[in-house]
Coordinates of C-alpha atoms in Angstrom, one line a residue:
M1124 CA -1.0 -87.8 38.8
M1125 CA -4.1 -86.2 40.2
Y1126 CA -2.3 -82.9 41.0
G1127 CA -0.8 -82.7 37.5
S1128 CA -4.2 -83.3 36.0
L1129 CA -5.7 -80.6 38.1
K1130 CA -3.0 -78.2 37.2
G1131 CA -3.5 -78.9 33.5
S1132 CA -7.3 -78.3 33.8
T1133 CA -6.7 -75.0 35.6
T1134 CA -4.3 -73.9 32.8
N1135 CA -6.9 -74.8 30.1
I1136 CA -9.6 -72.8 31.9
L1137 CA -7.3 -69.8 32.1
Y1138 CA -6.5 -70.0 28.4
M1139 CA -10.2 -70.3 27.7
K1140 CA -11.0 -67.2 29.7
L1141 CA -8.3 -65.2 27.9
F1142 CA -9.6 -66.4 24.5
I1143 CA -13.1 -65.3 25.4
C1144 CA -11.8 -61.9 26.5
F1145 CA -10.0 -61.6 23.2
L1146 CA -13.1 -62.4 21.3
L1147 CA -15.1 -59.9 23.3
F1148 CA -12.5 -57.2 22.6
V1149 CA -12.5 -57.9 18.9
F1150 CA -16.3 -57.9 18.8
S1151 CA -16.4 -54.7 20.8
T1152 CA -13.8 -53.1 18.6
N1153 CA -15.7 -54.1 15.5
L1154 CA -19.0 -52.8 17.0
K1155 CA -17.3 -49.4 17.8
S1156 CA -15.8 -49.2 14.4
Q1157 CA -19.1 -50.0 12.7
K1158 CA -20.9 -47.4 15.0
G1159 CA -18.2 -44.8 14.2
E1160 CA -18.7 -45.4 10.5
A1161 CA -22.4 -45.1 10.9
C1162 CA -22.0 -41.9 12.9
D1163 CA -19.7 -40.5 10.3
Q1164 CA -22.2 -41.2 7.6
M1165 CA -25.1 -39.6 9.5
V1166 CA -23.1 -36.5 10.4
Y1167 CA -21.9 -36.2 6.8
I1168 CA -25.4 -36.4 5.4
A1169 CA -26.9 -34.0 8.0
Y1170 CA -24.1 -31.5 7.3
Q1171 CA -24.5 -31.7 3.5
M1172 CA -28.2 -31.1 4.0
Y1173 CA -27.3 -28.1 6.2
K1174 CA -25.1 -26.6 3.5
Q1175 CA -27.8 -27.2 0.9
K1176 CA -30.6 -25.8 3.2
D1177 CA -32.6 -29.0 2.8
T1178 CA -34.3 -28.6 6.2
E1179 CA -36.5 -31.7 6.1
N1180 CA -33.7 -34.3 5.5
M1181 CA -31.3 -32.3 7.6
Y1182 CA -33.5 -32.7 10.7
Y1183 CA -34.0 -36.4 10.2
N1184 CA -30.3 -37.2 9.8
W1185 CA -29.3 -34.7 12.4
K1186 CA -31.7 -36.2 15.1
R1187 CA -30.2 -39.8 14.5
A1188 CA -26.7 -38.4 14.9
F1189 CA -27.6 -36.4 18.0
V1190 CA -29.2 -39.3 19.8
D1191 CA -26.9 -42.1 18.7
C1192 CA -23.5 -40.3 18.5
P1193 CA -23.2 -37.8 21.3
G1194 CA -19.9 -36.0 21.1
H1195 CA -18.9 -37.7 17.9
D1196 CA -18.4 -34.6 15.8
K1197 CA -18.9 -30.9 16.5
K1198 CA -20.9 -30.6 13.3
I1199 CA -23.8 -32.3 15.1
Y1200 CA -24.1 -29.2 17.3
I1201 CA -23.4 -26.7 14.5
V1202 CA -26.3 -28.2 12.5
G1203 CA -28.5 -28.5 15.6
A1204 CA -28.0 -24.8 16.4
K1205 CA -29.1 -23.9 12.8
I1206 CA -32.1 -26.1 13.0
F1207 CA -33.4 -24.6 16.2
Q1208 CA -32.6 -21.0 15.1
N1209 CA -34.9 -21.7 12.1
K1210 CA -37.6 -23.3 14.2
I1211 CA -37.6 -20.4 16.6
K1212 CA -38.4 -18.0 13.7
E1213 CA -41.1 -20.3 12.4
A1214 CA -42.7 -21.1 15.8
Q1215 CA -46.5 -20.6 15.8
S1216 CA -46.8 -20.2 19.6
E1217 CA -44.8 -18.8 22.5
D1218 CA -44.7 -22.2 24.2
L1219 CA -43.2 -23.8 21.1
K1220 CA -40.8 -20.9 20.7
K1221 CA -39.6 -21.4 24.3
K1222 CA -39.1 -25.1 23.7
Y1223 CA -37.0 -24.4 20.7
I1224 CA -35.0 -21.7 22.5
D1225 CA -34.2 -24.3 25.3
S1226 CA -33.1 -26.7 22.6
L1227 CA -30.9 -24.1 21.0
M1228 CA -29.2 -23.4 24.3
L1229 CA -28.7 -27.2 24.7
M1230 CA -26.8 -27.3 21.4
Y1231 CA -24.3 -24.7 22.7
D1232 CA -24.0 -26.4 26.1
Q1233 CA -23.4 -29.9 24.5
R1234 CA -20.8 -28.5 22.2
I1235 CA -19.0 -26.9 25.1
K1236 CA -19.3 -30.2 27.1
Y1237 CA -17.7 -32.4 24.3
F1238 CA -15.4 -29.8 22.7
Q1239 CA -14.1 -27.7 25.6
S1240 CA -11.5 -25.9 23.4
D1241 CA -14.4 -24.2 21.7
E1242 CA -15.8 -22.8 24.9
N1243 CA -14.9 -19.1 24.6
Y1244 CA -15.9 -19.0 20.9
I1245 CA -19.3 -20.7 21.8
F1246 CA -19.8 -18.3 24.7
G1247 CA -20.0 -15.6 22.0
R1248 CA -22.5 -17.4 19.8
K1249 CA -24.6 -18.4 22.8
G1250 CA -24.5 -14.8 24.1
V1251 CA -25.8 -13.5 20.7
D1252 CA -28.8 -15.7 20.9
L1253 CA -29.4 -15.1 24.6
L1254 CA -29.5 -11.4 23.8
K1255 CA -32.4 -12.1 21.4
Y1256 CA -34.3 -14.7 23.4
G1257 CA -33.0 -15.0 27.0
D1258 CA -31.6 -13.2 30.0
L1259 CA -29.9 -9.9 29.3
N1260 CA -27.5 -10.1 32.2
E1261 CA -26.4 -13.6 31.3
A1262 CA -26.0 -12.6 27.7
F1263 CA -23.8 -9.7 28.6
D1264 CA -21.6 -11.9 30.9
L1265 CA -21.2 -14.6 28.1
L1266 CA -20.4 -12.0 25.4
E1267 CA -17.9 -10.3 27.7
K1268 CA -16.1 -13.6 28.5
S1269 CA -16.0 -14.4 24.8
V1270 CA -14.6 -11.0 23.7
L1271 CA -12.1 -10.8 26.5
S1272 CA -10.7 -14.2 25.7
Q1273 CA -11.1 -14.3 21.9
V1274 CA -9.9 -10.7 21.6
K1275 CA -8.9 -10.1 17.9
K1276 CA -10.5 -13.4 16.9
S1277 CA -13.9 -12.2 18.1
E1278 CA -16.6 -12.5 15.4
P1279 CA -18.0 -9.2 14.2
H1280 CA -21.6 -10.0 15.1
V1281 CA -20.4 -11.0 18.6
L1282 CA -18.7 -7.6 19.0
L1283 CA -21.9 -5.8 18.0
A1284 CA -24.0 -7.9 20.4
Y1285 CA -21.6 -7.1 23.2
F1286 CA -22.0 -3.4 22.6
D1287 CA -25.8 -3.8 22.2
A1288 CA -26.0 -5.6 25.5
V1289 CA -24.2 -2.9 27.5
V1290 CA -26.4 -0.2 25.9
L1291 CA -29.5 -2.2 26.8
L1292 CA -28.3 -2.6 30.4
Y1293 CA -27.6 1.2 30.5
S1294 CA -31.2 1.8 29.4
K1295 CA -32.3 -0.4 32.4
K1296 CA -30.0 1.6 34.7
S1297 CA -27.8 -1.5 35.3
K1298 CA -24.8 0.1 33.6
K1299 CA -23.3 3.6 33.5
I1300 CA -22.3 5.6 30.5
N1301 CA -18.7 4.9 31.5
D1302 CA -19.4 1.2 30.9
I1303 CA -20.7 1.9 27.4
L1304 CA -17.4 3.8 26.8
E1305 CA -15.3 1.0 28.0
V1306 CA -17.0 -1.6 25.9
Y1307 CA -16.9 0.7 22.9
N1308 CA -13.2 1.1 23.3
K1309 CA -12.6 -2.6 23.5
V1310 CA -14.7 -3.5 20.4
V1311 CA -13.4 -0.6 18.3
E1312 CA -9.8 -1.8 18.9
I1313 CA -10.7 -5.2 17.6
F1314 CA -12.7 -3.9 14.7
E1315 CA -9.8 -1.7 13.6
Y1316 CA -7.4 -4.6 13.8
N1317 CA -9.6 -6.7 11.5
L1318 CA -10.3 -4.0 9.0
E1319 CA -6.9 -4.9 7.5
G1320 CA -7.7 -8.6 7.3
K1321 CA -9.4 -10.9 4.7
N1322 CA -12.9 -10.3 6.2
A1323 CA -12.5 -6.5 6.3
S1324 CA -15.8 -5.8 4.5
T1325 CA -17.8 -7.8 7.0
Y1326 CA -16.1 -6.2 10.0
Q1327 CA -16.6 -2.8 8.4
K1328 CA -20.3 -3.4 8.1
Y1329 CA -20.7 -4.3 11.8
Y1330 CA -18.2 -1.5 12.8
N1331 CA -20.5 1.0 11.1
K1332 CA -23.4 -0.3 13.1
V1333 CA -21.5 0.1 16.4
E1334 CA -20.5 3.6 15.4
S1335 CA -24.1 4.5 14.6
K1336 CA -25.4 3.2 17.9
F1337 CA -22.6 4.9 19.8
A1338 CA -23.3 8.3 18.2
P1339 CA -25.9 9.4 20.8
F1340 CA -23.4 8.9 23.6
A1341 CA -20.5 10.5 21.7
T1342 CA -21.1 14.2 21.8
C1343 CA -18.0 16.2 22.7
E1344 CA -19.8 17.8 25.7
T1345 CA -20.6 14.3 27.1
L1346 CA -17.1 12.9 26.4
V1347 CA -15.3 15.9 27.7
D1348 CA -17.3 16.0 30.9
M1349 CA -16.8 12.3 31.4
Y1350 CA -13.1 12.3 30.9
S1351 CA -12.6 15.5 32.9
E1352 CA -14.3 13.8 35.8
K1353 CA -12.3 10.6 35.6
I1354 CA -8.8 11.7 34.5
D1355 CA -7.4 12.3 38.0
S1356 CA -8.0 8.6 38.8
Y1357 CA -6.3 7.5 35.7
L1358 CA -3.3 9.8 35.3
N1359 CA -0.9 6.9 35.5
D1360 CA -2.9 4.4 33.5
T1361 CA -1.5 4.4 30.0
L1362 CA -4.1 2.1 28.6
W1363 CA -7.0 4.3 29.8
L1364 CA -5.2 7.4 28.5
A1365 CA -4.5 5.9 25.1
R1366 CA -8.2 4.8 24.7
A1367 CA -9.4 8.2 25.8
E1368 CA -7.1 10.0 23.4
N1369 CA -8.2 7.8 20.6
I1370 CA -11.9 8.3 21.1
L1371 CA -11.7 12.0 21.6
R1372 CA -9.7 12.3 18.4
K1373 CA -12.1 10.1 16.4
K1374 CA -15.1 12.1 17.6
S1375 CA -13.4 15.4 16.7
C1376 CA -13.0 16.5 20.3
D1377 CA -9.3 17.0 19.8
N1378 CA -9.3 20.7 20.3
T1379 CA -10.3 20.6 23.9
S1380 CA -8.2 21.1 27.0
I1381 CA -8.9 17.6 28.3
Y1382 CA -7.6 16.2 25.0
F1383 CA -4.4 18.2 25.3
K1384 CA -3.9 17.2 28.9
I1385 CA -4.4 13.5 28.1
S1386 CA -2.0 13.6 25.1
E1387 CA 0.8 15.3 27.1
K1388 CA 0.4 12.9 30.0
L1389 CA 0.3 9.9 27.7
Y1390 CA 3.5 10.9 26.0
D1391 CA 5.3 11.7 29.3
L1392 CA 4.4 8.2 30.7
N1393 CA 5.0 6.2 27.5
P1394 CA 6.8 7.8 24.6
S1395 CA 5.4 5.4 22.0
E1396 CA 4.2 5.6 18.4
R1397 CA 0.6 6.2 19.6
S1398 CA 1.5 8.8 22.2
A1399 CA 3.8 10.6 19.7
N1400 CA 0.9 10.7 17.3
A1401 CA -1.4 12.1 20.0
M1402 CA 1.2 14.8 20.7
A1403 CA 1.4 15.6 17.0
N1404 CA -2.4 15.9 16.7
M1405 CA -2.5 18.2 19.7
L1406 CA 0.2 20.5 18.4
A1407 CA -1.4 20.6 15.0
K1408 CA -4.7 21.7 16.6
K1409 CA -2.8 24.4 18.4
K1410 CA -1.3 25.4 15.0
K1411 CA 2.2 24.6 16.2
Y1412 CA 2.8 22.9 12.9
S1413 CA 6.6 22.5 12.8
K1414 CA 6.6 20.9 16.2
A1415 CA 3.7 18.7 15.2
V1416 CA 5.7 17.5 12.2
K1417 CA 8.5 16.3 14.5
F1418 CA 6.2 14.2 16.5
Y1419 CA 4.5 12.7 13.4
L1420 CA 7.9 11.7 12.1
E1421 CA 8.8 10.3 15.5
A1422 CA 5.7 8.1 15.4
I1423 CA 6.7 6.9 11.9
K1424 CA 10.3 6.2 13.0
M1425 CA 9.0 4.2 16.0
N1426 CA 6.9 1.9 13.9
S1427 CA 7.4 2.1 10.2
S1428 CA 5.0 -0.9 9.6
S1429 CA 2.2 0.6 11.7
S1430 CA -1.3 0.1 10.4
S1431 CA -1.8 3.9 11.0
I1432 CA 1.3 5.0 9.2
H1433 CA -0.7 6.5 6.3
E1434 CA -2.4 8.8 8.8
Y1435 CA 0.9 9.9 10.2
Y1436 CA 2.2 10.8 6.7
Y1437 CA -1.0 12.6 6.0
G1438 CA -0.6 14.5 9.2
V1439 CA 2.9 15.7 8.1
S1440 CA 1.5 16.6 4.7
L1441 CA -1.3 18.6 6.2
C1442 CA 1.1 20.5 8.5
Y1443 CA 3.3 21.5 5.6
Y1444 CA 0.2 22.5 3.6
S1445 CA -0.8 24.7 6.5
M1446 CA 2.7 26.3 6.5
K1447 CA 2.4 26.8 2.7
D1448 CA 5.4 24.5 2.1
F1449 CA 3.5 22.9 -0.8
R1450 CA 6.5 21.0 -2.2
S1451 CA 6.8 19.1 1.1
A1452 CA 3.0 18.7 1.4
I1453 CA 3.0 16.9 -2.0
K1454 CA 5.8 14.7 -1.0
Y1455 CA 4.2 13.4 2.2
A1456 CA 0.7 13.2 0.7
N1457 CA 2.2 10.8 -1.9
Y1458 CA 3.8 8.8 0.9
A1459 CA 0.4 8.5 2.5
I1460 CA -1.1 7.4 -0.8
N1461 CA 1.6 4.8 -1.3
K1462 CA 0.8 3.3 2.1
K1463 CA -3.0 3.3 1.5
P1464 CA -3.9 3.9 -2.1
N1465 CA -7.7 3.6 -1.6
W1466 CA -7.9 6.4 0.9
G1467 CA -9.3 9.5 -0.7
V1468 CA -8.2 12.2 1.8
P1469 CA -4.6 12.7 0.5
Y1470 CA -5.9 13.1 -3.1
I1471 CA -8.2 15.9 -1.8
L1472 CA -5.2 17.6 -0.3
L1473 CA -3.2 17.4 -3.5
G1474 CA -6.1 19.0 -5.3
D1475 CA -6.1 21.8 -2.7
V1476 CA -2.4 22.3 -3.3
F1477 CA -3.2 23.3 -6.9
I1478 CA -5.8 25.8 -5.7
E1479 CA -3.4 27.3 -3.1
S1480 CA -0.4 27.4 -5.5
V1481 CA -2.0 29.6 -8.2
D1482 CA 0.0 32.6 -7.3
D1483 CA 3.3 30.6 -7.2
C1484 CA 2.8 28.6 -10.4
A1485 CA 0.5 30.2 -12.9
K1486 CA 2.2 32.7 -15.3
N1487 CA -1.0 33.9 -17.0
S1488 CA -4.8 33.6 -16.9
F1489 CA -4.8 30.5 -19.1
E1490 CA -2.6 28.7 -16.6
V1491 CA -4.7 29.9 -13.8
S1492 CA -7.7 28.2 -15.3
L1493 CA -5.7 25.0 -16.0
M1494 CA -4.7 24.8 -12.4
Y1495 CA -8.4 24.4 -11.5
C1496 CA -8.5 21.6 -14.0
G1497 CA -5.5 20.0 -12.2
A1498 CA -7.2 20.4 -8.8
V1499 CA -10.4 18.7 -10.1
Q1500 CA -8.3 15.9 -11.6
Y1501 CA -7.3 15.0 -8.0
Y1502 CA -10.8 15.4 -6.7
L1503 CA -12.1 13.0 -9.3
K1504 CA -9.3 10.6 -8.5
S1505 CA -10.2 10.8 -4.8
K1506 CA -13.8 9.7 -5.6
E1507 CA -12.5 6.9 -7.8
K1508 CA -10.1 5.5 -5.2
D1509 CA -12.4 6.0 -2.1
V1510 CA -16.1 5.4 -2.5
S1511 CA -17.1 6.2 1.0
S1512 CA -20.0 8.7 1.2
S1513 CA -18.1 11.1 3.4
N1514 CA -15.2 11.4 0.9
R1515 CA -17.6 11.6 -2.1
K1516 CA -19.4 14.5 -0.5
I1517 CA -16.2 16.5 0.0
A1518 CA -14.9 15.8 -3.5
D1519 CA -18.3 16.6 -5.2
R1520 CA -18.5 19.9 -3.3
K1521 CA -15.1 20.9 -4.4
I1522 CA -15.6 19.8 -8.0
K1523 CA -18.8 21.9 -8.1
S1524 CA -17.0 24.9 -6.7
Y1525 CA -14.2 24.9 -9.2
E1526 CA -15.6 23.7 -12.4
S1527 CA -16.7 27.2 -13.4
Y1528 CA -13.1 28.3 -13.5
F1529 CA -12.2 25.9 -16.3
P1530 CA -11.1 27.6 -19.6
S1531 CA -13.7 28.0 -22.3
S1532 CA -13.5 26.1 -25.6
D1533 CA -12.7 29.4 -27.4
K1534 CA -9.9 30.1 -24.9
I1535 CA -8.4 26.7 -25.4
T1536 CA -8.4 27.0 -29.2
K1537 CA -7.1 30.6 -29.0
E1538 CA -4.1 29.3 -26.9
G1539 CA -3.4 26.7 -29.6
Y1540 CA -4.6 23.6 -27.8
S1541 CA -7.4 21.1 -28.0
I1542 CA -9.6 19.6 -25.4
G1543 CA -7.8 16.5 -24.1
D1544 CA -4.2 17.8 -24.6
K1545 CA -1.8 17.6 -21.7
Y1546 CA -0.1 20.6 -20.3
S1547 CA 3.0 20.9 -18.0
L1548 CA 3.2 23.9 -15.7
G1549 CA 6.8 23.4 -14.6
C1550 CA 6.8 24.8 -11.1
F1551 CA 6.8 22.1 -8.4
L1552 CA 3.6 20.6 -9.8
S1553 CA 5.1 17.9 -11.9
D1554 CA 1.7 16.3 -13.0
K1555 CA 0.6 16.9 -16.5
I1556 CA -2.8 18.7 -16.5
V1557 CA -5.6 17.5 -18.9
I1558 CA -6.9 20.6 -20.7
A1559 CA -10.7 20.5 -20.5
N1560 CA -13.6 23.0 -20.6
N1561 CA -15.8 21.0 -18.2
V1562 CA -15.7 18.0 -15.8
S1563 CA -17.2 15.6 -18.4
A1564 CA -14.4 16.3 -20.8
L1565 CA -11.8 16.0 -18.0
Q1566 CA -13.2 12.6 -17.1
R1567 CA -13.0 11.4 -20.7
F1568 CA -9.4 12.4 -21.3
R1569 CA -7.7 12.1 -17.9

């Protein structure tokens, strides 16, 4: 009896312990749930204040969330970074500014600690601020890690900061001009990819800043010397050759012996869309236009969906224009326009075709004057489609040059027409020309 009673007592104690553990679990779960809800609310309020730029309430609610809810939500560290960026700008003393900079860096470190998948992205953000307030070498290392890992996802201001960092290190003799060139090549490739995306205008703005800052290092003399010195070490490196070809072409150094050597080697090693285009550019510069056309068409055939296909079609058009095959020049200029309607260059070429075709198409002096109207129609269209300053300058210069050749009002009346009428030349210029005595009239009626 005594043993049975003892056994029952032990069983009851075990049940009691299990029941207490269950109660503690339920209580703990409820506490966690309540804390989670409270954290959600604090983070939500702080983030809403952040979006509304209500700095006073933002700071109060953010601080509670930061202290009580570490790692609960990445918005804690997004808001925190913004708070301390503002406080750095408003700091009244260097000591206070340093304190806020340390706090800003802590926000980045804490976000990386709790949200490791954001690490490479945050390296970029942290690198941008370190470039402003911290150690230059550390900033460069973080920016490089971010860009090399994020690649095409890199933010435009991070790409700019990466380039700024290498230029600053060069000024301190910690980097060489080749390092500037390497970084430039990397960021430009990413910029050009994103110029076709939904944030194209933002990437374009930062791309322009990089181009402006690179300009002092981008003289043909400097680039040719640099590539000439290095090419023997990179004769079998297709990536290096492709980047070298790209930059020499972009900086109008594509009529140099080093450019020709790079283009030929690149094509020999890797007959690709890009190397075929390089060969075409080289041959066009050497005025071997028919051979250049073959390589442009090869590049098009290799990748008909290339983001550069409009340039290849324009290259074909320009070659035919140079060979005075104006019918083919028109055909391929229109292909280029079809691929990129807001690019002004092919419209300029179509206008030039009118000027160069006068002897072939005009049957009398009146038609000669109308062909100048036809040319200016295209120059105006180029300005309308492409608002870039470089395109506008070219179009305006040509318009100014040819407006004086328009027919006079008396001549138009004498020929039996009125200003604003349309005229067909026949010939291979199928467009109807607006009859006008000046550019203003042409703009009104075209």
